């Protein structure tokens, strides 16, 4: 055991580049995963039967198979059909599609948690459907979906280590290669673990501050409540009591 070697690995260019690539894979996959999840969540609300079947098949496939299987399948099987992708692109596509399947359920539950009466009241006030979604549904749904989305983000950061099986030189692969060359597994994996802890801590801190900023109680202490949401809530509660 050598603490000096741990610090040497921590501040080495190789480990730093591996951590940056891990972060890049995580953020890129999360971005496209959230987009895919939002599209699937909205398609689940549609009345078109064929689109509902497509979303169900997508959710069934990507929630029913291991993410490691999906990564290997995209990287190794697609070339047999003439579709050749780099290891990085294969990893991002696989992680994004997998993440989208879980984000879809999170976003759908958040959108459905907003009372239908508030949407109806917004339309009655002359708002378009786009404005109802932007000013009424999304602000309230964001407070609901943020905690599970934060957990998914942290999970994605750790899941990104699986892309090492297709030779993407992310943090874990760099640590394994370094340890294999020097047989100093403790030092190399300790340095990688510190990087992972630092990145997850940043994600957790970001989630905490976002939750605080979206907390309606905190908002009421600082400023007057949003008149539109207050008015819609009053209209909805009045209609429900009749």
PDB file of C-alpha atoms in Angstrom:
ATOM      1  CA  UNK A   1       0.000   0.000   0.000  1.00  0.00           C
ATOM      2  CA  UNK A   2       1.418   3.365  -1.061  1.00  0.00           C
ATOM      3  CA  UNK A   3      -0.431   6.641  -0.530  1.00  0.00           C
ATOM      4  CA  UNK A   4       2.116   8.399  -2.696  1.00  0.00           C
ATOM      5  CA  UNK A   5       1.221   6.130  -5.595  1.00  0.00           C
ATOM      6  CA  UNK A   6      -2.501   6.774  -5.019  1.00  0.00           C
ATOM      7  CA  UNK A   7      -1.894  10.529  -5.290  1.00  0.00           C
ATOM      8  CA  UNK A   8       0.311   9.944  -8.315  1.00  0.00           C
ATOM      9  CA  UNK A   9      -2.538   8.127 -10.047  1.00  0.00           C
ATOM     10  CA  UNK A  10      -5.057  10.748  -8.950  1.00  0.00           C
ATOM     11  CA  UNK A  11      -3.122  13.565 -10.573  1.00  0.00           C
ATOM     12  CA  UNK A  12      -1.969  11.621 -13.604  1.00  0.00           C
ATOM     13  CA  UNK A  13      -3.179  12.649 -17.054  1.00  0.00           C
ATOM     14  CA  UNK A  14      -4.357   9.106 -17.810  1.00  0.00           C
ATOM     15  CA  UNK A  15      -6.739   8.909 -14.850  1.00  0.00           C
ATOM     16  CA  UNK A  16      -7.943  12.475 -15.393  1.00  0.00           C
ATOM     17  CA  UNK A  17      -8.745  11.762 -19.058  1.00  0.00           C
ATOM     18  CA  UNK A  18     -10.574   8.590 -18.009  1.00  0.00           C
ATOM     19  CA  UNK A  19     -12.665  10.554 -15.505  1.00  0.00           C
ATOM     20  CA  UNK A  20     -13.462  13.226 -18.102  1.00  0.00           C
ATOM     21  CA  UNK A  21     -14.546  10.559 -20.606  1.00  0.00           C
ATOM     22  CA  UNK A  22     -16.711   8.909 -17.929  1.00  0.00           C
ATOM     23  CA  UNK A  23     -18.372  12.258 -17.212  1.00  0.00           C
ATOM     24  CA  UNK A  24     -18.846  12.935 -20.931  1.00  0.00           C
ATOM     25  CA  UNK A  25     -20.478   9.545 -21.497  1.00  0.00           C
ATOM     26  CA  UNK A  26     -22.733  10.080 -18.478  1.00  0.00           C
ATOM     27  CA  UNK A  27     -23.900  13.586 -19.408  1.00  0.00           C
ATOM     28  CA  UNK A  28     -24.394  12.765 -23.101  1.00  0.00           C
ATOM     29  CA  UNK A  29     -26.319   9.570 -22.333  1.00  0.00           C
ATOM     30  CA  UNK A  30     -28.451  11.365 -19.753  1.00  0.00           C
ATOM     31  CA  UNK A  31     -29.289  14.175 -22.182  1.00  0.00           C
ATOM     32  CA  UNK A  32     -30.454  11.841 -24.935  1.00  0.00           C
ATOM     33  CA  UNK A  33     -32.008   9.481 -22.398  1.00  0.00           C
ATOM     34  CA  UNK A  34     -34.192  12.261 -20.992  1.00  0.00           C
ATOM     35  CA  UNK A  35     -35.191  13.304 -24.528  1.00  0.00           C
ATOM     36  CA  UNK A  36     -36.087   9.706 -25.420  1.00  0.00           C
ATOM     37  CA  UNK A  37     -37.979   9.321 -22.150  1.00  0.00           C
ATOM     38  CA  UNK A  38     -39.945  12.519 -22.725  1.00  0.00           C
ATOM     39  CA  UNK A  39     -40.930  11.435 -26.245  1.00  0.00           C
ATOM     40  CA  UNK A  40     -42.014   7.993 -25.003  1.00  0.00           C
ATOM     41  CA  UNK A  41     -43.927   9.520 -22.066  1.00  0.00           C
ATOM     42  CA  UNK A  42     -45.824  11.839 -24.432  1.00  0.00           C
ATOM     43  CA  UNK A  43     -46.487   9.004 -26.893  1.00  0.00           C
ATOM     44  CA  UNK A  44     -47.994   6.960 -24.079  1.00  0.00           C
ATOM     45  CA  UNK A  45     -50.576   9.712 -23.661  1.00  0.00           C
ATOM     46  CA  UNK A  46     -51.603   9.570 -27.318  1.00  0.00           C
ATOM     47  CA  UNK A  47     -54.786   7.869 -28.501  1.00  0.00           C
ATOM     48  CA  UNK A  48     -53.065   6.296 -31.518  1.00  0.00           C
ATOM     49  CA  UNK A  49     -52.953   2.558 -30.909  1.00  0.00           C
ATOM     50  CA  UNK A  50     -49.927   1.840 -33.108  1.00  0.00           C
ATOM     51  CA  UNK A  51     -47.774   4.400 -31.257  1.00  0.00           C
ATOM     52  CA  UNK A  52     -48.800   2.945 -27.915  1.00  0.00           C
ATOM     53  CA  UNK A  53     -47.731  -0.520 -29.102  1.00  0.00           C
ATOM     54  CA  UNK A  54     -44.342   0.854 -30.257  1.00  0.00           C
ATOM     55  CA  UNK A  55     -43.704   2.447 -26.855  1.00  0.00           C
ATOM     56  CA  UNK A  56     -44.706  -0.731 -25.030  1.00  0.00           C
ATOM     57  CA  UNK A  57     -42.310  -2.814 -27.150  1.00  0.00           C
ATOM     58  CA  UNK A  58     -39.515  -0.297 -26.517  1.00  0.00           C
ATOM     59  CA  UNK A  59     -40.084  -0.355 -22.759  1.00  0.00           C
ATOM     60  CA  UNK A  60     -40.354  -4.148 -22.770  1.00  0.00           C
ATOM     61  CA  UNK A  61     -37.064  -4.580 -24.635  1.00  0.00           C
ATOM     62  CA  UNK A  62     -34.896  -2.098 -22.779  1.00  0.00           C
ATOM     63  CA  UNK A  63     -36.260  -2.706 -19.297  1.00  0.00           C
ATOM     64  CA  UNK A  64     -36.259  -6.472 -19.776  1.00  0.00           C
ATOM     65  CA  UNK A  65     -32.661  -6.969 -20.908  1.00  0.00           C
ATOM     66  CA  UNK A  66     -29.408  -6.141 -19.063  1.00  0.00           C
ATOM     67  CA  UNK A  67     -27.691  -2.924 -20.096  1.00  0.00           C
ATOM     68  CA  UNK A  68     -24.453  -4.877 -20.584  1.00  0.00           C
ATOM     69  CA  UNK A  69     -26.249  -7.059 -23.151  1.00  0.00           C
ATOM     70  CA  UNK A  70     -27.494  -3.929 -24.945  1.00  0.00           C
ATOM     71  CA  UNK A  71     -24.011  -2.416 -25.117  1.00  0.00           C
ATOM     72  CA  UNK A  72     -22.460  -5.592 -26.531  1.00  0.00           C
ATOM     73  CA  UNK A  73     -25.372  -6.136 -28.936  1.00  0.00           C
ATOM     74  CA  UNK A  74     -25.140  -2.655 -30.472  1.00  0.00           C
ATOM     75  CA  UNK A  75     -21.354  -2.788 -30.761  1.00  0.00           C
ATOM     76  CA  UNK A  76     -20.973  -6.364 -32.042  1.00  0.00           C
ATOM     77  CA  UNK A  77     -24.236  -7.229 -33.819  1.00  0.00           C
ATOM     78  CA  UNK A  78     -25.063  -4.059 -35.748  1.00  0.00           C
ATOM     79  CA  UNK A  79     -21.900  -4.345 -37.935  1.00  0.00           C
ATOM     80  CA  UNK A  80     -23.319  -7.611 -39.346  1.00  0.00           C
ATOM     81  CA  UNK A  81     -26.113  -5.472 -40.809  1.00  0.00           C
ATOM     82  CA  UNK A  82     -23.657  -2.958 -42.244  1.00  0.00           C
ATOM     83  CA  UNK A  83     -24.018  -0.465 -39.391  1.00  0.00           C
ATOM     84  CA  UNK A  84     -20.541   0.233 -38.027  1.00  0.00           C
ATOM     85  CA  UNK A  85     -20.289   2.514 -35.005  1.00  0.00           C
ATOM     86  CA  UNK A  86     -17.362   3.567 -32.856  1.00  0.00           C
ATOM     87  CA  UNK A  87     -17.095   2.161 -29.356  1.00  0.00           C
ATOM     88  CA  UNK A  88     -17.942   5.563 -27.845  1.00  0.00           C
ATOM     89  CA  UNK A  89     -21.019   6.045 -30.035  1.00  0.00           C
ATOM     90  CA  UNK A  90     -22.198   2.483 -29.393  1.00  0.00           C
ATOM     91  CA  UNK A  91     -21.871   3.066 -25.655  1.00  0.00           C
ATOM     92  CA  UNK A  92     -23.806   6.345 -25.738  1.00  0.00           C
ATOM     93  CA  UNK A  93     -26.604   4.891 -27.884  1.00  0.00           C
ATOM     94  CA  UNK A  94     -26.995   1.834 -25.655  1.00  0.00           C
ATOM     95  CA  UNK A  95     -26.957   3.830 -22.408  1.00  0.00           C
ATOM     96  CA  UNK A  96     -29.306   6.492 -23.823  1.00  0.00           C
ATOM     97  CA  UNK A  97     -31.881   3.951 -24.994  1.00  0.00           C
ATOM     98  CA  UNK A  98     -31.705   2.099 -21.700  1.00  0.00           C
ATOM     99  CA  UNK A  99     -32.002   5.295 -19.695  1.00  0.00           C
ATOM    100  CA  UNK A 100     -34.882   6.502 -21.859  1.00  0.00           C
ATOM    101  CA  UNK A 101     -36.947   3.460 -20.897  1.00  0.00           C
ATOM    102  CA  UNK A 102     -36.684   4.329 -17.199  1.00  0.00           C
ATOM    103  CA  UNK A 103     -36.948   8.087 -17.649  1.00  0.00           C
ATOM    104  CA  UNK A 104     -40.184   7.578 -19.607  1.00  0.00           C
ATOM    105  CA  UNK A 105     -41.893   6.052 -16.570  1.00  0.00           C
ATOM    106  CA  UNK A 106     -40.536   8.742 -14.253  1.00  0.00           C
ATOM    107  CA  UNK A 107     -41.652  11.579 -16.526  1.00  0.00           C
ATOM    108  CA  UNK A 108     -45.022   9.969 -17.221  1.00  0.00           C
ATOM    109  CA  UNK A 109     -45.752   9.636 -13.505  1.00  0.00           C
ATOM    110  CA  UNK A 110     -44.774  13.278 -12.987  1.00  0.00           C
ATOM    111  CA  UNK A 111     -46.995  14.533 -15.802  1.00  0.00           C
ATOM    112  CA  UNK A 112     -49.944  12.455 -14.624  1.00  0.00           C
ATOM    113  CA  UNK A 113     -49.521  13.714 -11.058  1.00  0.00           C
ATOM    114  CA  UNK A 114     -50.671  17.187 -12.155  1.00  0.00           C
ATOM    115  CA  UNK A 115     -54.449  17.269 -11.809  1.00  0.00           C
ATOM    116  CA  UNK A 116     -56.414  17.214 -15.051  1.00  0.00           C
ATOM    117  CA  UNK A 117     -58.618  19.944 -13.658  1.00  0.00           C
ATOM    118  CA  UNK A 118     -55.703  22.388 -13.715  1.00  0.00           C
ATOM    119  CA  UNK A 119     -55.121  21.721 -17.407  1.00  0.00           C
ATOM    120  CA  UNK A 120     -58.817  22.216 -18.103  1.00  0.00           C
ATOM    121  CA  UNK A 121     -58.841  25.416 -16.064  1.00  0.00           C
ATOM    122  CA  UNK A 122     -55.829  26.704 -17.985  1.00  0.00           C
ATOM    123  CA  UNK A 123     -57.578  26.080 -21.302  1.00  0.00           C
ATOM    124  CA  UNK A 124     -60.690  27.791 -19.923  1.00  0.00           C
ATOM    125  CA  UNK A 125     -58.562  30.863 -19.214  1.00  0.00           C
ATOM    126  CA  UNK A 126     -57.637  31.019 -22.904  1.00  0.00           C
ATOM    127  CA  UNK A 127     -54.216  29.412 -22.709  1.00  0.00           C
ATOM    128  CA  UNK A 128     -53.013  27.181 -25.521  1.00  0.00           C
ATOM    129  CA  UNK A 129     -52.055  23.560 -24.837  1.00  0.00           C
ATOM    130  CA  UNK A 130     -48.383  24.503 -25.240  1.00  0.00           C
ATOM    131  CA  UNK A 131     -48.699  27.257 -22.628  1.00  0.00           C
ATOM    132  CA  UNK A 132     -50.593  24.963 -20.275  1.00  0.00           C
ATOM    133  CA  UNK A 133     -47.746  22.456 -20.544  1.00  0.00           C
ATOM    134  CA  UNK A 134     -45.053  25.123 -20.140  1.00  0.00           C
ATOM    135  CA  UNK A 135     -46.495  27.240 -17.340  1.00  0.00           C
ATOM    136  CA  UNK A 136     -48.718  24.808 -15.424  1.00  0.00           C
ATOM    137  CA  UNK A 137     -47.784  21.163 -15.942  1.00  0.00           C
ATOM    138  CA  UNK A 138     -43.990  21.209 -16.276  1.00  0.00           C
ATOM    139  CA  UNK A 139     -43.232  23.467 -13.235  1.00  0.00           C
ATOM    140  CA  UNK A 140     -45.275  21.204 -10.963  1.00  0.00           C
ATOM    141  CA  UNK A 141     -44.121  17.937 -12.558  1.00  0.00           C
ATOM    142  CA  UNK A 142     -40.468  19.002 -12.233  1.00  0.00           C
ATOM    143  CA  UNK A 143     -40.708  19.012  -8.434  1.00  0.00           C
ATOM    144  CA  UNK A 144     -42.099  15.470  -8.508  1.00  0.00           C
ATOM    145  CA  UNK A 145     -39.671  13.883 -10.977  1.00  0.00           C
ATOM    146  CA  UNK A 146     -36.464  15.556  -9.788  1.00  0.00           C
ATOM    147  CA  UNK A 147     -35.636  13.142  -6.899  1.00  0.00           C
ATOM    148  CA  UNK A 148     -36.015   9.927  -8.973  1.00  0.00           C
ATOM    149  CA  UNK A 149     -34.252  11.578 -11.916  1.00  0.00           C
ATOM    150  CA  UNK A 150     -31.373  12.497  -9.606  1.00  0.00           C
ATOM    151  CA  UNK A 151     -31.103   8.865  -8.533  1.00  0.00           C
ATOM    152  CA  UNK A 152     -31.079   7.792 -12.182  1.00  0.00           C
ATOM    153  CA  UNK A 153     -28.291  10.267 -12.929  1.00  0.00           C
ATOM    154  CA  UNK A 154     -26.102   8.875 -10.156  1.00  0.00           C
ATOM    155  CA  UNK A 155     -26.929   5.360 -11.288  1.00  0.00           C
ATOM    156  CA  UNK A 156     -25.960   6.248 -14.859  1.00  0.00           C
ATOM    157  CA  UNK A 157     -22.562   7.502 -13.697  1.00  0.00           C
ATOM    158  CA  UNK A 158     -21.843   4.123 -12.124  1.00  0.00           C
ATOM    159  CA  UNK A 159     -23.407   2.164 -15.000  1.00  0.00           C
ATOM    160  CA  UNK A 160     -21.068   3.906 -17.439  1.00  0.00           C
ATOM    161  CA  UNK A 161     -18.289   1.636 -16.113  1.00  0.00           C
ATOM    162  CA  UNK A 162     -19.872  -1.195 -18.142  1.00  0.00           C
ATOM    163  CA  UNK A 163     -18.732   0.354 -21.416  1.00  0.00           C
ATOM    164  CA  UNK A 164     -15.208  -0.800 -20.596  1.00  0.00           C
ATOM    165  CA  UNK A 165     -16.195  -4.204 -22.080  1.00  0.00           C
ATOM    166  CA  UNK A 166     -16.102  -2.643 -25.575  1.00  0.00           C
ATOM    167  CA  UNK A 167     -12.732  -0.967 -24.923  1.00  0.00           C
ATOM    168  CA  UNK A 168     -13.973   2.551 -24.206  1.00  0.00           C
ATOM    169  CA  UNK A 169     -11.154   4.005 -22.116  1.00  0.00           C
ATOM    170  CA  UNK A 170     -13.261   5.344 -19.305  1.00  0.00           C
ATOM    171  CA  UNK A 171     -12.150   5.508 -15.689  1.00  0.00           C
ATOM    172  CA  UNK A 172     -12.570   1.860 -14.699  1.00  0.00           C
ATOM    173  CA  UNK A 173     -10.764   0.528 -17.769  1.00  0.00           C
ATOM    174  CA  UNK A 174      -7.898   2.943 -17.171  1.00  0.00           C
ATOM    175  CA  UNK A 175      -7.649   1.755 -13.553  1.00  0.00           C
ATOM    176  CA  UNK A 176      -7.718  -1.908 -14.586  1.00  0.00           C
ATOM    177  CA  UNK A 177      -5.078  -1.410 -17.276  1.00  0.00           C
ATOM    178  CA  UNK A 178      -2.836   0.494 -14.885  1.00  0.00           C
ATOM    179  CA  UNK A 179      -3.226  -2.150 -12.188  1.00  0.00           C
ATOM    180  CA  UNK A 180      -2.583  -4.989 -14.651  1.00  0.00           C
ATOM    181  CA  UNK A 181       0.668  -3.364 -15.764  1.00  0.00           C
ATOM    182  CA  UNK A 182       1.995  -2.619 -12.279  1.00  0.00           C
ATOM    183  CA  UNK A 183       0.108  -5.173 -10.147  1.00  0.00           C
ATOM    184  CA  UNK A 184      -0.801  -2.302  -7.781  1.00  0.00           C
ATOM    185  CA  UNK A 185      -4.552  -2.971  -7.770  1.00  0.00           C
ATOM    186  CA  UNK A 186      -5.243  -1.313  -4.440  1.00  0.00           C
ATOM    187  CA  UNK A 187      -3.682   2.003  -5.423  1.00  0.00           C
ATOM    188  CA  UNK A 188      -5.169   2.107  -8.938  1.00  0.00           C
ATOM    189  CA  UNK A 189      -8.693   1.150  -7.865  1.00  0.00           C
ATOM    190  CA  UNK A 190      -8.526   3.487  -4.859  1.00  0.00           C
ATOM    191  CA  UNK A 191      -7.696   6.391  -7.170  1.00  0.00           C
ATOM    192  CA  UNK A 192     -10.593   5.420  -9.470  1.00  0.00           C
ATOM    193  CA  UNK A 193     -12.934   5.127  -6.458  1.00  0.00           C
ATOM    194  CA  UNK A 194     -12.009   8.626  -5.293  1.00  0.00           C
ATOM    195  CA  UNK A 195     -12.836  10.001  -8.748  1.00  0.00           C
ATOM    196  CA  UNK A 196     -16.209   8.197  -8.726  1.00  0.00           C
ATOM    197  CA  UNK A 197     -17.012   9.516  -5.248  1.00  0.00           C
ATOM    198  CA  UNK A 198     -16.081  13.055  -6.299  1.00  0.00           C
ATOM    199  CA  UNK A 199     -18.313  12.892  -9.392  1.00  0.00           C
ATOM    200  CA  UNK A 200     -21.283  11.396  -7.526  1.00  0.00           C
ATOM    201  CA  UNK A 201     -20.883  14.045  -4.818  1.00  0.00           C
ATOM    202  CA  UNK A 202     -21.115  16.773  -7.469  1.00  0.00           C
ATOM    203  CA  UNK A 203     -24.273  15.167  -8.875  1.00  0.00           C
ATOM    204  CA  UNK A 204     -25.820  14.861  -5.404  1.00  0.00           C
ATOM    205  CA  UNK A 205     -25.007  18.489  -4.588  1.00  0.00           C
ATOM    206  CA  UNK A 206     -26.548  19.627  -7.872  1.00  0.00           C
ATOM    207  CA  UNK A 207     -29.694  17.622  -7.135  1.00  0.00           C
ATOM    208  CA  UNK A 208     -29.910  19.112  -3.631  1.00  0.00           C
ATOM    209  CA  UNK A 209     -29.705  22.705  -4.866  1.00  0.00           C
ATOM    210  CA  UNK A 210     -32.221  22.051  -7.656  1.00  0.00           C
ATOM    211  CA  UNK A 211     -34.682  20.562  -5.181  1.00  0.00           C
ATOM    212  CA  UNK A 212     -34.253  23.577  -2.909  1.00  0.00           C
ATOM    213  CA  UNK A 213     -34.817  25.995  -5.766  1.00  0.00           C
ATOM    214  CA  UNK A 214     -38.018  24.173  -6.786  1.00  0.00           C
ATOM    215  CA  UNK A 215     -39.340  23.851  -3.228  1.00  0.00           C
ATOM    216  CA  UNK A 216     -42.653  25.783  -3.169  1.00  0.00           C
ATOM    217  CA  UNK A 217     -42.423  26.402   0.589  1.00  0.00           C
ATOM    218  CA  UNK A 218     -39.028  28.050   0.173  1.00  0.00           C
ATOM    219  CA  UNK A 219     -40.395  30.097  -2.701  1.00  0.00           C
ATOM    220  CA  UNK A 220     -43.286  31.355  -0.578  1.00  0.00           C
ATOM    221  CA  UNK A 221     -40.874  32.531   2.094  1.00  0.00           C
ATOM    222  CA  UNK A 222     -38.977  34.613  -0.436  1.00  0.00           C
ATOM    223  CA  UNK A 223     -41.705  35.860  -2.708  1.00  0.00           C
ATOM    224  CA  UNK A 224     -45.447  35.875  -3.239  1.00  0.00           C
ATOM    225  CA  UNK A 225     -46.923  32.657  -4.715  1.00  0.00           C
ATOM    226  CA  UNK A 226     -47.370  32.475  -8.475  1.00  0.00           C
ATOM    227  CA  UNK A 227     -50.838  33.932  -9.089  1.00  0.00           C
ATOM    228  CA  UNK A 228     -51.548  31.668 -12.068  1.00  0.00           C
ATOM    229  CA  UNK A 229     -50.962  28.398 -10.188  1.00  0.00           C
ATOM    230  CA  UNK A 230     -52.859  29.775  -7.168  1.00  0.00           C
ATOM    231  CA  UNK A 231     -55.821  30.718  -9.339  1.00  0.00           C
ATOM    232  CA  UNK A 232     -55.869  27.375 -11.157  1.00  0.00           C
ATOM    233  CA  UNK A 233     -55.600  25.442  -7.901  1.00  0.00           C
ATOM    234  CA  UNK A 234     -58.514  27.408  -6.456  1.00  0.00           C
ATOM    235  CA  UNK A 235     -60.608  26.785  -9.585  1.00  0.00           C
ATOM    236  CA  UNK A 236     -59.798  23.060  -9.480  1.00  0.00           C
ATOM    237  CA  UNK A 237     -60.608  22.678  -5.786  1.00  0.00           C
ATOM    238  CA  UNK A 238     -63.847  24.614  -6.230  1.00  0.00           C
ATOM    239  CA  UNK A 239     -64.899  22.400  -9.125  1.00  0.00           C
ATOM    240  CA  UNK A 240     -64.089  19.208  -7.188  1.00  0.00           C
ATOM    241  CA  UNK A 241     -66.185  20.253  -4.172  1.00  0.00           C
ATOM    242  CA  UNK A 242     -69.276  20.893  -6.275  1.00  0.00           C
TER     243      UNK A 242
END
